[in-house]
Amino acid sequence: MTEYPLPARKPVRPYFSSGPCAKPPGWSPDKLATESLGRSHRAKIGKARLQYCIDLMREVLQLPDTHRIGIVPGSDTGAFEMAMWTMLGARPVTALAWESFGEGWVTDVAKQLKLDPTILRADYGQLPDLGQVDWSNDVLFTWNGTTSGVRVPDGEWIAADREGLAFADATSAVFAYDIPWEKVDVATFSWQKVLGGEGAHGVLILGPRAVERLETYTPAWPLPKVFRLISKGKLADGVFKGETINTPSMLAVEDAIWTLEWAKGLGGLEGLKARSNANAAALDRIVAERDWLGHLAEGPAIRSKTSVCLTVDGADADFIKVFAGLLEKQGSAYDIAGYRDAPPGLRIWCGATVDAADIEALGPWLDWAFAETKAALAAA
């Protein structure tokens, strides 16, 4: 028995994990096309479905023809590391970090590639001073910091006349924001975030300046086969036409196709943004009504509308563990504890695959778990 009464209504789909994220409403595995399964990904049907997935991503993202899209191994991490290993070293590097994934790219460029980067850091909840970025350098950054709930406000800070390349880890940002593609030379993401897709596959987007870098610069270090994008001095075009470097999961591809078709039915990018905005607004109302909840991000202009990170008054790691565990046991919210390297708190996914009604139903359950956790730890 619980000391406090349980709320009357649960979220219908209590999936608030920030990766892998909630499947879209109406999704079920029996809705996926299966004709490509058990076939070679290099057979006509396999290549056609991979190309169709690429075409859908281009359409929904409103990506210009100047940019190429490739499906690559290793999720977002694999895609971003592929970009770093193949293109960095031609210029000095600036790396921005305000959460754990940005710190991961700092580690790669400083300790693995040993390029002695300029590092601009900020604490969780803050952004570095974007005005300090030297655009004669190649610049690495996360568009939306999944583990801190902090995003860049827009693309205005990216120089139009930049000499270096802009590398954006956009895995929690694509399909949720307007991204000025003319300002982005390299972008990466994975289906498992904003599309609620399956893991293991990354997506690499290259602008014309990135292609030029690949075709005119050879890194000093050896490249593993899964990173090689150049053949006989030219971009390996097949990678961007569905001819993947290694064997993809066609089931994961069909899953992504289903969700992209769902997104088209919403009105494409505008529909996805509207759902994410509505979810974030619903969570903002919950926070505003409770003096024990707050946003980790310092202000609305840099606050994520997908991976929203919250502070809980007086909470430490043990408090959050009990809090999240109570909600999971009740089937009311799954996987909402903050990231392990972040300050103790909650992280609630508000991307387009979540329903606003489920965010709204979460509020009373947060109240219940807060009261229960305080009582349980006081009695311990």
mmCIF file of C-alpha atoms in Angstrom:
data_model
loop_
_atom_site.group_PDB
_atom_site.id
_atom_site.type_symbol
_atom_site.label_atom_id
_atom_site.label_comp_id
_atom_site.label_asym_id
_atom_site.label_seq_id
_atom_site.Cartn_x
_atom_site.Cartn_y
_atom_site.Cartn_z
ATOM 1 C CA MET A 1 0.000 0.000 0.000
ATOM 2 C CA THR A 2 1.155 3.511 -0.734
ATOM 3 C CA GLU A 3 0.892 6.343 1.754
ATOM 4 C CA TYR A 4 -0.474 8.736 -0.861
ATOM 5 C CA PRO A 5 -3.417 8.080 -3.198
ATOM 6 C CA LEU A 6 -2.553 7.082 -6.715
ATOM 7 C CA PRO A 7 -3.586 9.487 -9.489
ATOM 8 C CA ALA A 8 -6.689 8.435 -11.378
ATOM 9 C CA ARG A 9 -5.226 8.456 -14.892
ATOM 10 C CA LYS A 10 -2.001 7.055 -16.265
ATOM 11 C CA PRO A 11 -0.261 8.064 -19.470
ATOM 12 C CA VAL A 12 -1.509 5.701 -22.169
ATOM 13 C CA ARG A 13 2.026 5.349 -23.505
ATOM 14 C CA PRO A 14 4.400 6.000 -20.595
ATOM 15 C CA TYR A 15 7.509 5.917 -22.806
ATOM 16 C CA PHE A 16 9.547 9.003 -21.986
ATOM 17 C CA SER A 17 13.052 7.644 -22.542
ATOM 18 C CA SER A 18 15.494 9.961 -24.309
ATOM 19 C CA GLY A 19 16.880 7.147 -26.436
ATOM 20 C CA PRO A 20 15.722 4.851 -27.764
ATOM 21 C CA CYS A 21 12.597 6.964 -27.705
ATOM 22 C CA ALA A 22 8.881 6.221 -27.905
ATOM 23 C CA LYS A 23 7.573 4.602 -31.054
ATOM 24 C CA PRO A 24 5.037 6.771 -32.915
ATOM 25 C CA PRO A 25 1.361 6.469 -31.955
ATOM 26 C CA GLY A 26 -0.297 3.716 -33.936
ATOM 27 C CA TRP A 27 2.951 1.847 -34.535
ATOM 28 C CA SER A 28 3.071 -1.926 -34.308
ATOM 29 C CA PRO A 29 5.551 -4.404 -35.798
ATOM 30 C CA ASP A 30 2.911 -6.052 -37.974
ATOM 31 C CA LYS A 31 2.544 -2.771 -39.883
ATOM 32 C CA LEU A 32 6.104 -2.899 -41.208
ATOM 33 C CA ALA A 33 6.805 -4.013 -44.754
ATOM 34 C CA THR A 34 8.745 -7.280 -44.731
ATOM 35 C CA GLU A 35 9.379 -8.058 -48.402
ATOM 36 C CA SER A 36 13.014 -6.907 -48.090
ATOM 37 C CA LEU A 37 13.736 -9.183 -45.117
ATOM 38 C CA GLY A 38 15.791 -12.276 -45.804
ATOM 39 C CA ARG A 39 17.062 -10.685 -49.014
ATOM 40 C CA SER A 40 20.447 -9.215 -49.764
ATOM 41 C CA HIS A 41 20.620 -5.495 -49.081
ATOM 42 C CA ARG A 42 22.386 -5.326 -52.452
ATOM 43 C CA ALA A 43 19.500 -6.973 -54.252
ATOM 44 C CA LYS A 44 17.222 -4.696 -56.249
ATOM 45 C CA ILE A 45 14.586 -4.588 -53.504
ATOM 46 C CA GLY A 46 17.136 -3.872 -50.779
ATOM 47 C CA LYS A 47 18.745 -0.993 -52.630
ATOM 48 C CA ALA A 48 15.337 0.390 -53.572
ATOM 49 C CA ARG A 49 14.133 0.424 -49.961
ATOM 50 C CA LEU A 50 17.361 2.011 -48.719
ATOM 51 C CA GLN A 51 17.097 4.694 -51.412
ATOM 52 C CA TYR A 52 13.424 5.248 -50.530
ATOM 53 C CA CYS A 53 14.381 5.741 -46.881
ATOM 54 C CA ILE A 54 16.984 8.305 -47.919
ATOM 55 C CA ASP A 55 14.463 10.077 -50.147
ATOM 56 C CA LEU A 56 11.928 10.225 -47.312
ATOM 57 C CA MET A 57 14.511 11.680 -44.923
ATOM 58 C CA ARG A 58 15.390 14.339 -47.473
ATOM 59 C CA GLU A 59 11.721 15.214 -48.032
ATOM 60 C CA VAL A 60 10.738 15.387 -44.370
ATOM 61 C CA LEU A 61 13.895 17.249 -43.329
ATOM 62 C CA GLN A 62 13.461 19.664 -46.256
ATOM 63 C CA LEU A 63 17.110 19.020 -47.061
ATOM 64 C CA PRO A 64 18.365 20.840 -50.161
ATOM 65 C CA ASP A 65 19.789 18.955 -53.140
ATOM 66 C CA THR A 66 23.222 20.371 -52.289
ATOM 67 C CA HIS A 67 23.467 17.975 -49.334
ATOM 68 C CA ARG A 68 23.899 14.208 -49.480
ATOM 69 C CA ILE A 69 22.475 11.625 -47.069
ATOM 70 C CA GLY A 70 24.104 8.314 -46.221
ATOM 71 C CA ILE A 71 23.096 5.470 -43.893
ATOM 72 C CA VAL A 72 26.185 4.359 -41.962
ATOM 73 C CA PRO A 73 27.052 1.968 -39.128
ATOM 74 C CA GLY A 74 27.349 2.752 -35.431
ATOM 75 C CA SER A 75 24.364 5.002 -34.715
ATOM 76 C CA ASP A 76 24.971 8.742 -34.290
ATOM 77 C CA THR A 77 28.323 8.034 -32.631
ATOM 78 C CA GLY A 78 29.542 6.092 -35.642
ATOM 79 C CA ALA A 79 28.363 8.781 -38.051
ATOM 80 C CA PHE A 80 30.008 11.628 -36.123
ATOM 81 C CA GLU A 81 33.262 9.747 -35.611
ATOM 82 C CA MET A 82 33.298 8.848 -39.315
ATOM 83 C CA ALA A 83 33.087 12.565 -40.091
ATOM 84 C CA MET A 84 35.827 13.479 -37.615
ATOM 85 C CA TRP A 85 38.250 10.748 -38.649
ATOM 86 C CA THR A 86 37.875 11.472 -42.378
ATOM 87 C CA MET A 87 37.832 15.288 -42.414
ATOM 88 C CA LEU A 88 39.589 16.718 -39.353
ATOM 89 C CA GLY A 89 43.263 17.658 -39.406
ATOM 90 C CA ALA A 90 43.161 19.987 -42.400
ATOM 91 C CA ARG A 91 42.508 23.011 -40.156
ATOM 92 C CA PRO A 92 42.654 23.879 -36.475
ATOM 93 C CA VAL A 93 39.670 22.569 -34.512
ATOM 94 C CA THR A 94 37.320 24.167 -32.002
ATOM 95 C CA ALA A 95 35.154 21.809 -29.946
ATOM 96 C CA LEU A 96 32.152 22.981 -27.899
ATOM 97 C CA ALA A 97 31.000 21.001 -24.883
ATOM 98 C CA TRP A 98 28.182 21.641 -22.451
ATOM 99 C CA GLU A 99 27.093 18.046 -21.791
ATOM 100 C CA SER A 100 28.419 14.501 -21.997
ATOM 101 C CA PHE A 101 28.180 13.845 -25.735
ATOM 102 C CA GLY A 102 29.976 17.081 -26.565
ATOM 103 C CA GLU A 103 32.630 16.049 -24.050
ATOM 104 C CA GLY A 104 32.904 12.765 -25.926
ATOM 105 C CA TRP A 105 33.789 14.601 -29.122
ATOM 106 C CA VAL A 106 36.359 16.648 -27.175
ATOM 107 C CA THR A 107 37.950 13.406 -25.983
ATOM 108 C CA ASP A 108 38.047 12.021 -29.511
ATOM 109 C CA VAL A 109 39.649 15.054 -31.085
ATOM 110 C CA ALA A 110 42.072 15.752 -28.226
ATOM 111 C CA LYS A 111 43.110 12.314 -27.002
ATOM 112 C CA GLN A 112 42.476 10.019 -29.962
ATOM 113 C CA LEU A 113 43.220 12.254 -32.960
ATOM 114 C CA LYS A 114 45.598 14.417 -30.869
ATOM 115 C CA LEU A 115 44.742 17.630 -32.715
ATOM 116 C CA ASP A 116 45.108 20.020 -29.732
ATOM 117 C CA PRO A 117 41.700 21.644 -30.176
ATOM 118 C CA THR A 118 40.447 24.895 -28.755
ATOM 119 C CA ILE A 119 37.811 23.818 -26.231
ATOM 120 C CA LEU A 120 34.873 26.012 -25.238
ATOM 121 C CA ARG A 121 33.021 24.524 -22.270
ATOM 122 C CA ALA A 122 29.991 25.392 -20.175
ATOM 123 C CA ASP A 123 28.411 23.715 -17.169
ATOM 124 C CA TYR A 124 25.243 21.652 -17.451
ATOM 125 C CA GLY A 125 22.347 24.039 -18.019
ATOM 126 C CA GLN A 126 24.454 26.633 -19.818
ATOM 127 C CA LEU A 127 25.906 27.308 -23.266
ATOM 128 C CA PRO A 128 29.457 28.432 -24.019
ATOM 129 C CA ASP A 129 29.849 31.933 -25.397
ATOM 130 C CA LEU A 130 29.108 31.241 -29.062
ATOM 131 C CA GLY A 131 30.567 34.610 -29.998
ATOM 132 C CA GLN A 132 34.029 33.260 -29.133
ATOM 133 C CA VAL A 133 33.967 30.688 -31.917
ATOM 134 C CA ASP A 134 36.693 31.218 -34.520
ATOM 135 C CA TRP A 135 35.221 30.135 -37.852
ATOM 136 C CA SER A 136 38.628 29.833 -39.498
ATOM 137 C CA ASN A 137 38.594 26.556 -37.540
ATOM 138 C CA ASP A 138 36.561 23.420 -38.049
ATOM 139 C CA VAL A 139 33.905 23.552 -35.318
ATOM 140 C CA LEU A 140 32.306 20.582 -33.521
ATOM 141 C CA PHE A 141 29.098 20.984 -31.523
ATOM 142 C CA THR A 142 25.870 19.303 -30.484
ATOM 143 C CA TRP A 143 22.803 21.131 -31.803
ATOM 144 C CA ASN A 144 20.668 19.845 -28.934
ATOM 145 C CA GLY A 145 22.445 18.499 -25.857
ATOM 146 C CA THR A 146 20.496 15.358 -25.029
ATOM 147 C CA THR A 147 21.937 14.963 -21.537
ATOM 148 C CA SER A 148 21.638 18.603 -20.424
ATOM 149 C CA GLY A 149 18.473 19.779 -22.187
ATOM 150 C CA VAL A 150 20.405 22.731 -23.621
ATOM 151 C CA ARG A 151 20.418 23.600 -27.317
ATOM 152 C CA VAL A 152 21.852 26.289 -29.531
ATOM 153 C CA PRO A 153 19.141 28.930 -30.025
ATOM 154 C CA ASP A 154 19.432 28.965 -33.833
ATOM 155 C CA GLY A 155 22.055 29.030 -36.558
ATOM 156 C CA GLU A 156 22.727 32.766 -36.514
ATOM 157 C CA TRP A 157 26.036 32.278 -34.679
ATOM 158 C CA ILE A 158 27.420 30.107 -37.517
ATOM 159 C CA ALA A 159 29.366 32.326 -39.918
ATOM 160 C CA ALA A 160 28.065 32.340 -43.478
ATOM 161 C CA ASP A 161 31.600 33.091 -44.720
ATOM 162 C CA ARG A 162 33.249 30.474 -42.493
ATOM 163 C CA GLU A 163 36.543 28.995 -43.657
ATOM 164 C CA GLY A 164 36.236 25.903 -41.495
ATOM 165 C CA LEU A 165 33.521 23.268 -41.550
ATOM 166 C CA ALA A 166 30.533 23.207 -39.170
ATOM 167 C CA PHE A 167 30.102 19.702 -37.716
ATOM 168 C CA ALA A 168 26.713 19.340 -35.975
ATOM 169 C CA ASP A 169 25.756 16.342 -33.887
ATOM 170 C CA ALA A 170 22.048 16.851 -34.504
ATOM 171 C CA THR A 171 20.656 13.563 -33.236
ATOM 172 C CA SER A 172 18.138 15.128 -30.821
ATOM 173 C CA ALA A 173 17.472 18.114 -33.073
ATOM 174 C CA VAL A 174 16.580 16.914 -36.574
ATOM 175 C CA PHE A 175 12.832 16.570 -37.198
ATOM 176 C CA ALA A 176 12.199 18.922 -34.244
ATOM 177 C CA TYR A 177 13.724 22.283 -35.238
ATOM 178 C CA ASP A 178 14.317 24.371 -38.319
ATOM 179 C CA ILE A 179 17.959 23.755 -39.190
ATOM 180 C CA PRO A 180 19.559 26.213 -41.640
ATOM 181 C CA TRP A 181 21.251 23.650 -43.851
ATOM 182 C CA GLU A 182 23.294 26.275 -45.680
ATOM 183 C CA LYS A 183 25.100 26.818 -42.346
ATOM 184 C CA VAL A 184 25.793 23.105 -41.709
ATOM 185 C CA ASP A 185 28.546 21.248 -43.569
ATOM 186 C CA VAL A 186 28.261 17.964 -41.657
ATOM 187 C CA ALA A 187 25.286 16.720 -39.639
ATOM 188 C CA THR A 188 24.686 13.367 -38.004
ATOM 189 C CA PHE A 189 21.783 11.669 -36.260
ATOM 190 C CA SER A 190 20.242 8.288 -35.521
ATOM 191 C CA TRP A 191 16.704 7.045 -36.064
ATOM 192 C CA GLN A 192 16.378 6.040 -32.404
ATOM 193 C CA LYS A 193 15.914 9.608 -31.184
ATOM 194 C CA VAL A 194 13.318 11.925 -32.770
ATOM 195 C CA LEU A 195 11.895 9.226 -35.050
ATOM 196 C CA GLY A 196 11.604 6.673 -32.243
ATOM 197 C CA GLY A 197 13.445 4.225 -34.500
ATOM 198 C CA GLU A 198 15.733 1.303 -33.840
ATOM 199 C CA GLY A 199 19.419 1.583 -32.932
ATOM 200 C CA ALA A 200 22.719 0.644 -34.607
ATOM 201 C CA HIS A 201 22.335 2.840 -37.718
ATOM 202 C CA GLY A 202 23.584 6.381 -38.123
ATOM 203 C CA VAL A 203 22.785 8.984 -40.748
ATOM 204 C CA LEU A 204 25.517 11.190 -42.205
ATOM 205 C CA ILE A 205 24.609 14.401 -44.042
ATOM 206 C CA LEU A 206 27.309 16.138 -46.078
ATOM 207 C CA GLY A 207 27.157 19.591 -47.607
ATOM 208 C CA PRO A 208 29.236 20.541 -50.658
ATOM 209 C CA ARG A 209 32.104 21.956 -48.598
ATOM 210 C CA ALA A 210 32.394 18.691 -46.698
ATOM 211 C CA VAL A 211 32.506 16.748 -49.968
ATOM 212 C CA GLU A 212 35.245 19.062 -51.203
ATOM 213 C CA ARG A 213 37.234 18.412 -48.013
ATOM 214 C CA LEU A 214 36.910 14.658 -48.445
ATOM 215 C CA GLU A 215 38.076 14.805 -52.055
ATOM 216 C CA THR A 216 41.035 17.138 -51.457
ATOM 217 C CA TYR A 217 42.386 16.074 -48.058
ATOM 218 C CA THR A 218 43.861 12.806 -46.857
ATOM 219 C CA PRO A 219 44.148 12.346 -43.061
ATOM 220 C CA ALA A 220 47.523 11.415 -41.557
ATOM 221 C CA TRP A 221 46.054 8.412 -39.757
ATOM 222 C CA PRO A 222 44.772 5.112 -41.182
ATOM 223 C CA LEU A 223 41.026 4.722 -41.650
ATOM 224 C CA PRO A 224 39.093 1.535 -40.887
ATOM 225 C CA LYS A 225 36.981 0.191 -43.731
ATOM 226 C CA VAL A 226 33.677 1.341 -42.216
ATOM 227 C CA PHE A 227 34.928 4.965 -42.250
ATOM 228 C CA ARG A 228 36.098 5.099 -45.870
ATOM 229 C CA LEU A 229 34.041 7.506 -47.971
ATOM 230 C CA ILE A 230 36.525 8.060 -50.807
ATOM 231 C CA SER A 231 37.204 5.772 -53.755
ATOM 232 C CA LYS A 232 39.908 6.650 -56.291
ATOM 233 C CA GLY A 233 40.012 10.222 -55.046
ATOM 234 C CA LYS A 234 36.266 10.817 -55.369
ATOM 235 C CA LEU A 235 33.344 10.555 -52.974
ATOM 236 C CA ALA A 236 31.928 7.033 -52.879
ATOM 237 C CA ASP A 237 28.558 8.068 -54.289
ATOM 238 C CA GLY A 238 27.002 4.672 -53.690
ATOM 239 C CA VAL A 239 26.988 5.253 -49.931
ATOM 240 C CA PHE A 240 24.548 8.114 -50.545
ATOM 241 C CA LYS A 241 22.344 6.068 -52.860
ATOM 242 C CA GLY A 242 21.559 3.184 -50.541
ATOM 243 C CA GLU A 243 24.737 1.160 -51.131
ATOM 244 C CA THR A 244 25.771 0.957 -47.496
ATOM 245 C CA ILE A 245 29.365 0.336 -46.421
ATOM 246 C CA ASN A 246 28.348 -2.665 -44.335
ATOM 247 C CA THR A 247 25.222 -4.805 -43.992
ATOM 248 C CA PRO A 248 22.265 -2.842 -42.580
ATOM 249 C CA SER A 249 19.277 -4.247 -40.736
ATOM 250 C CA MET A 250 16.492 -4.064 -43.279
ATOM 251 C CA LEU A 251 14.014 -4.439 -40.410
ATOM 252 C CA ALA A 252 15.391 -1.233 -38.873
ATOM 253 C CA VAL A 253 15.203 0.420 -42.300
ATOM 254 C CA GLU A 254 11.550 -0.613 -42.709
ATOM 255 C CA ASP A 255 10.857 0.710 -39.213
ATOM 256 C CA ALA A 256 12.350 4.087 -40.171
ATOM 257 C CA ILE A 257 10.363 4.112 -43.415
ATOM 258 C CA TRP A 258 7.093 3.518 -41.524
ATOM 259 C CA THR A 259 7.771 6.437 -39.198
ATOM 260 C CA LEU A 260 8.825 8.760 -42.003
ATOM 261 C CA GLU A 261 5.597 7.953 -43.841
ATOM 262 C CA TRP A 262 3.722 8.650 -40.600
ATOM 263 C CA ALA A 263 5.536 11.992 -40.421
ATOM 264 C CA LYS A 264 4.495 12.844 -43.975
ATOM 265 C CA GLY A 265 0.901 12.185 -42.953
ATOM 266 C CA LEU A 266 1.261 14.804 -40.208
ATOM 267 C CA GLY A 267 2.394 17.406 -42.703
ATOM 268 C CA GLY A 268 6.093 16.571 -42.602
ATOM 269 C CA LEU A 269 8.523 18.683 -40.636
ATOM 270 C CA GLU A 270 5.904 21.256 -39.642
ATOM 271 C CA GLY A 271 3.713 18.537 -38.156
ATOM 272 C CA LEU A 272 6.598 16.997 -36.254
ATOM 273 C CA LYS A 273 7.660 20.373 -34.875
ATOM 274 C CA ALA A 274 4.102 21.158 -33.812
ATOM 275 C CA ARG A 275 3.840 17.936 -31.833
ATOM 276 C CA SER A 276 7.199 18.458 -30.142
ATOM 277 C CA ASN A 277 6.358 22.078 -29.323
ATOM 278 C CA ALA A 278 3.015 21.026 -27.822
ATOM 279 C CA ASN A 279 4.709 18.381 -25.693
ATOM 280 C CA ALA A 280 7.356 20.795 -24.435
ATOM 281 C CA ALA A 281 4.681 23.406 -23.655
ATOM 282 C CA ALA A 282 2.672 20.832 -21.681
ATOM 283 C CA LEU A 283 5.742 19.967 -19.629
ATOM 284 C CA ASP A 284 6.524 23.663 -19.124
ATOM 285 C CA ARG A 285 3.074 24.088 -17.565
ATOM 286 C CA ILE A 286 3.715 21.180 -15.211
ATOM 287 C CA VAL A 287 7.012 22.733 -14.110
ATOM 288 C CA ALA A 288 5.503 26.209 -13.682
ATOM 289 C CA GLU A 289 2.811 24.843 -11.366
ATOM 290 C CA ARG A 290 5.290 23.152 -8.978
ATOM 291 C CA ASP A 291 7.816 24.957 -6.830
ATOM 292 C CA TRP A 292 9.887 21.787 -6.389
ATOM 293 C CA LEU A 293 10.475 21.319 -10.137
ATOM 294 C CA GLY A 294 12.654 23.462 -12.373
ATOM 295 C CA HIS A 295 14.411 23.466 -15.729
ATOM 296 C CA LEU A 296 18.121 22.666 -15.822
ATOM 297 C CA ALA A 297 18.542 24.913 -18.878
ATOM 298 C CA GLU A 298 19.052 28.519 -17.810
ATOM 299 C CA GLY A 299 16.540 30.110 -20.179
ATOM 300 C CA PRO A 300 13.805 29.340 -22.719
ATOM 301 C CA ALA A 301 15.922 30.374 -25.715
ATOM 302 C CA ILE A 302 18.383 27.538 -25.102
ATOM 303 C CA ARG A 303 15.935 25.021 -23.592
ATOM 304 C CA SER A 304 15.498 21.779 -25.491
ATOM 305 C CA LYS A 305 12.046 20.934 -26.822
ATOM 306 C CA THR A 306 12.951 17.260 -27.114
ATOM 307 C CA SER A 307 15.142 16.047 -24.238
ATOM 308 C CA VAL A 308 13.869 18.244 -21.407
ATOM 309 C CA CYS A 309 16.008 18.051 -18.264
ATOM 310 C CA LEU A 310 14.490 19.030 -14.931
ATOM 311 C CA THR A 311 15.838 19.781 -11.469
ATOM 312 C CA VAL A 312 14.103 18.387 -8.390
ATOM 313 C CA ASP A 313 14.312 20.385 -5.170
ATOM 314 C CA GLY A 314 16.716 18.762 -2.714
ATOM 315 C CA ALA A 315 17.241 15.635 -4.827
ATOM 316 C CA ASP A 316 20.424 13.614 -4.950
ATOM 317 C CA ALA A 317 21.167 10.527 -7.044
ATOM 318 C CA ASP A 318 19.538 8.171 -4.519
ATOM 319 C CA PHE A 319 16.371 10.281 -4.432
ATOM 320 C CA ILE A 320 16.086 10.231 -8.228
ATOM 321 C CA LYS A 321 16.676 6.474 -8.341
ATOM 322 C CA VAL A 322 13.799 5.839 -5.926
ATOM 323 C CA PHE A 323 11.594 8.449 -7.628
ATOM 324 C CA ALA A 324 12.024 6.991 -11.118
ATOM 325 C CA GLY A 325 11.764 3.442 -9.812
ATOM 326 C CA LEU A 326 8.377 4.112 -8.212
ATOM 327 C CA LEU A 327 6.977 5.445 -11.469
ATOM 328 C CA GLU A 328 8.352 2.540 -13.466
ATOM 329 C CA LYS A 329 6.837 0.041 -11.000
ATOM 330 C CA GLN A 330 3.440 1.698 -11.441
ATOM 331 C CA GLY A 331 3.774 1.697 -15.226
ATOM 332 C CA SER A 332 3.306 5.454 -15.241
ATOM 333 C CA ALA A 333 6.657 6.652 -16.637
ATOM 334 C CA TYR A 334 9.620 4.708 -17.926
ATOM 335 C CA ASP A 335 13.259 5.812 -17.969
ATOM 336 C CA ILE A 336 12.923 9.394 -16.761
ATOM 337 C CA ALA A 337 15.958 9.579 -14.466
ATOM 338 C CA GLY A 338 18.512 12.106 -15.680
ATOM 339 C CA TYR A 339 21.660 10.985 -17.480
ATOM 340 C CA ARG A 340 24.266 9.435 -15.203
ATOM 341 C CA ASP A 341 26.840 12.224 -15.752
ATOM 342 C CA ALA A 342 24.313 15.050 -15.405
ATOM 343 C CA PRO A 343 23.271 16.716 -12.128
ATOM 344 C CA PRO A 344 20.634 14.578 -10.331
ATOM 345 C CA GLY A 345 17.249 15.251 -11.853
ATOM 346 C CA LEU A 346 14.681 14.069 -14.380
ATOM 347 C CA ARG A 347 14.841 13.851 -18.165
ATOM 348 C CA ILE A 348 11.585 13.623 -20.100
ATOM 349 C CA TRP A 349 11.461 13.155 -23.847
ATOM 350 C CA CYS A 350 9.070 15.530 -25.591
ATOM 351 C CA GLY A 351 9.770 14.647 -29.204
ATOM 352 C CA ALA A 352 7.029 14.195 -31.790
ATOM 353 C CA THR A 353 6.454 10.492 -31.142
ATOM 354 C CA VAL A 354 5.113 11.317 -27.650
ATOM 355 C CA ASP A 355 1.489 12.449 -27.194
ATOM 356 C CA ALA A 356 0.799 15.721 -25.349
ATOM 357 C CA ALA A 357 -2.027 14.031 -23.432
ATOM 358 C CA ASP A 358 0.506 11.635 -21.929
ATOM 359 C CA ILE A 359 2.747 14.518 -20.852
ATOM 360 C CA GLU A 360 -0.279 16.166 -19.222
ATOM 361 C CA ALA A 361 -1.204 12.937 -17.414
ATOM 362 C CA LEU A 362 2.348 12.731 -16.050
ATOM 363 C CA GLY A 363 2.006 15.786 -13.776
ATOM 364 C CA PRO A 364 -0.009 14.191 -10.938
ATOM 365 C CA TRP A 365 2.243 11.129 -11.057
ATOM 366 C CA LEU A 366 5.297 13.329 -10.520
ATOM 367 C CA ASP A 367 3.561 14.804 -7.463
ATOM 368 C CA TRP A 368 2.784 11.315 -6.158
ATOM 369 C CA ALA A 369 6.337 10.036 -6.687
ATOM 370 C CA PHE A 370 7.848 13.141 -5.078
ATOM 371 C CA ALA A 371 5.730 12.725 -1.950
ATOM 372 C CA GLU A 372 6.297 8.964 -1.796
ATOM 373 C CA THR A 373 10.045 9.297 -2.231
ATOM 374 C CA LYS A 374 10.362 11.927 0.468
ATOM 375 C CA ALA A 375 8.364 9.748 2.851
ATOM 376 C CA ALA A 376 10.298 6.595 2.003
ATOM 377 C CA LEU A 377 13.726 8.175 2.438
ATOM 378 C CA ALA A 378 12.665 9.917 5.647
ATOM 379 C CA ALA A 379 11.576 6.580 7.092
ATOM 380 C CA ALA A 380 14.727 4.739 6.015
#
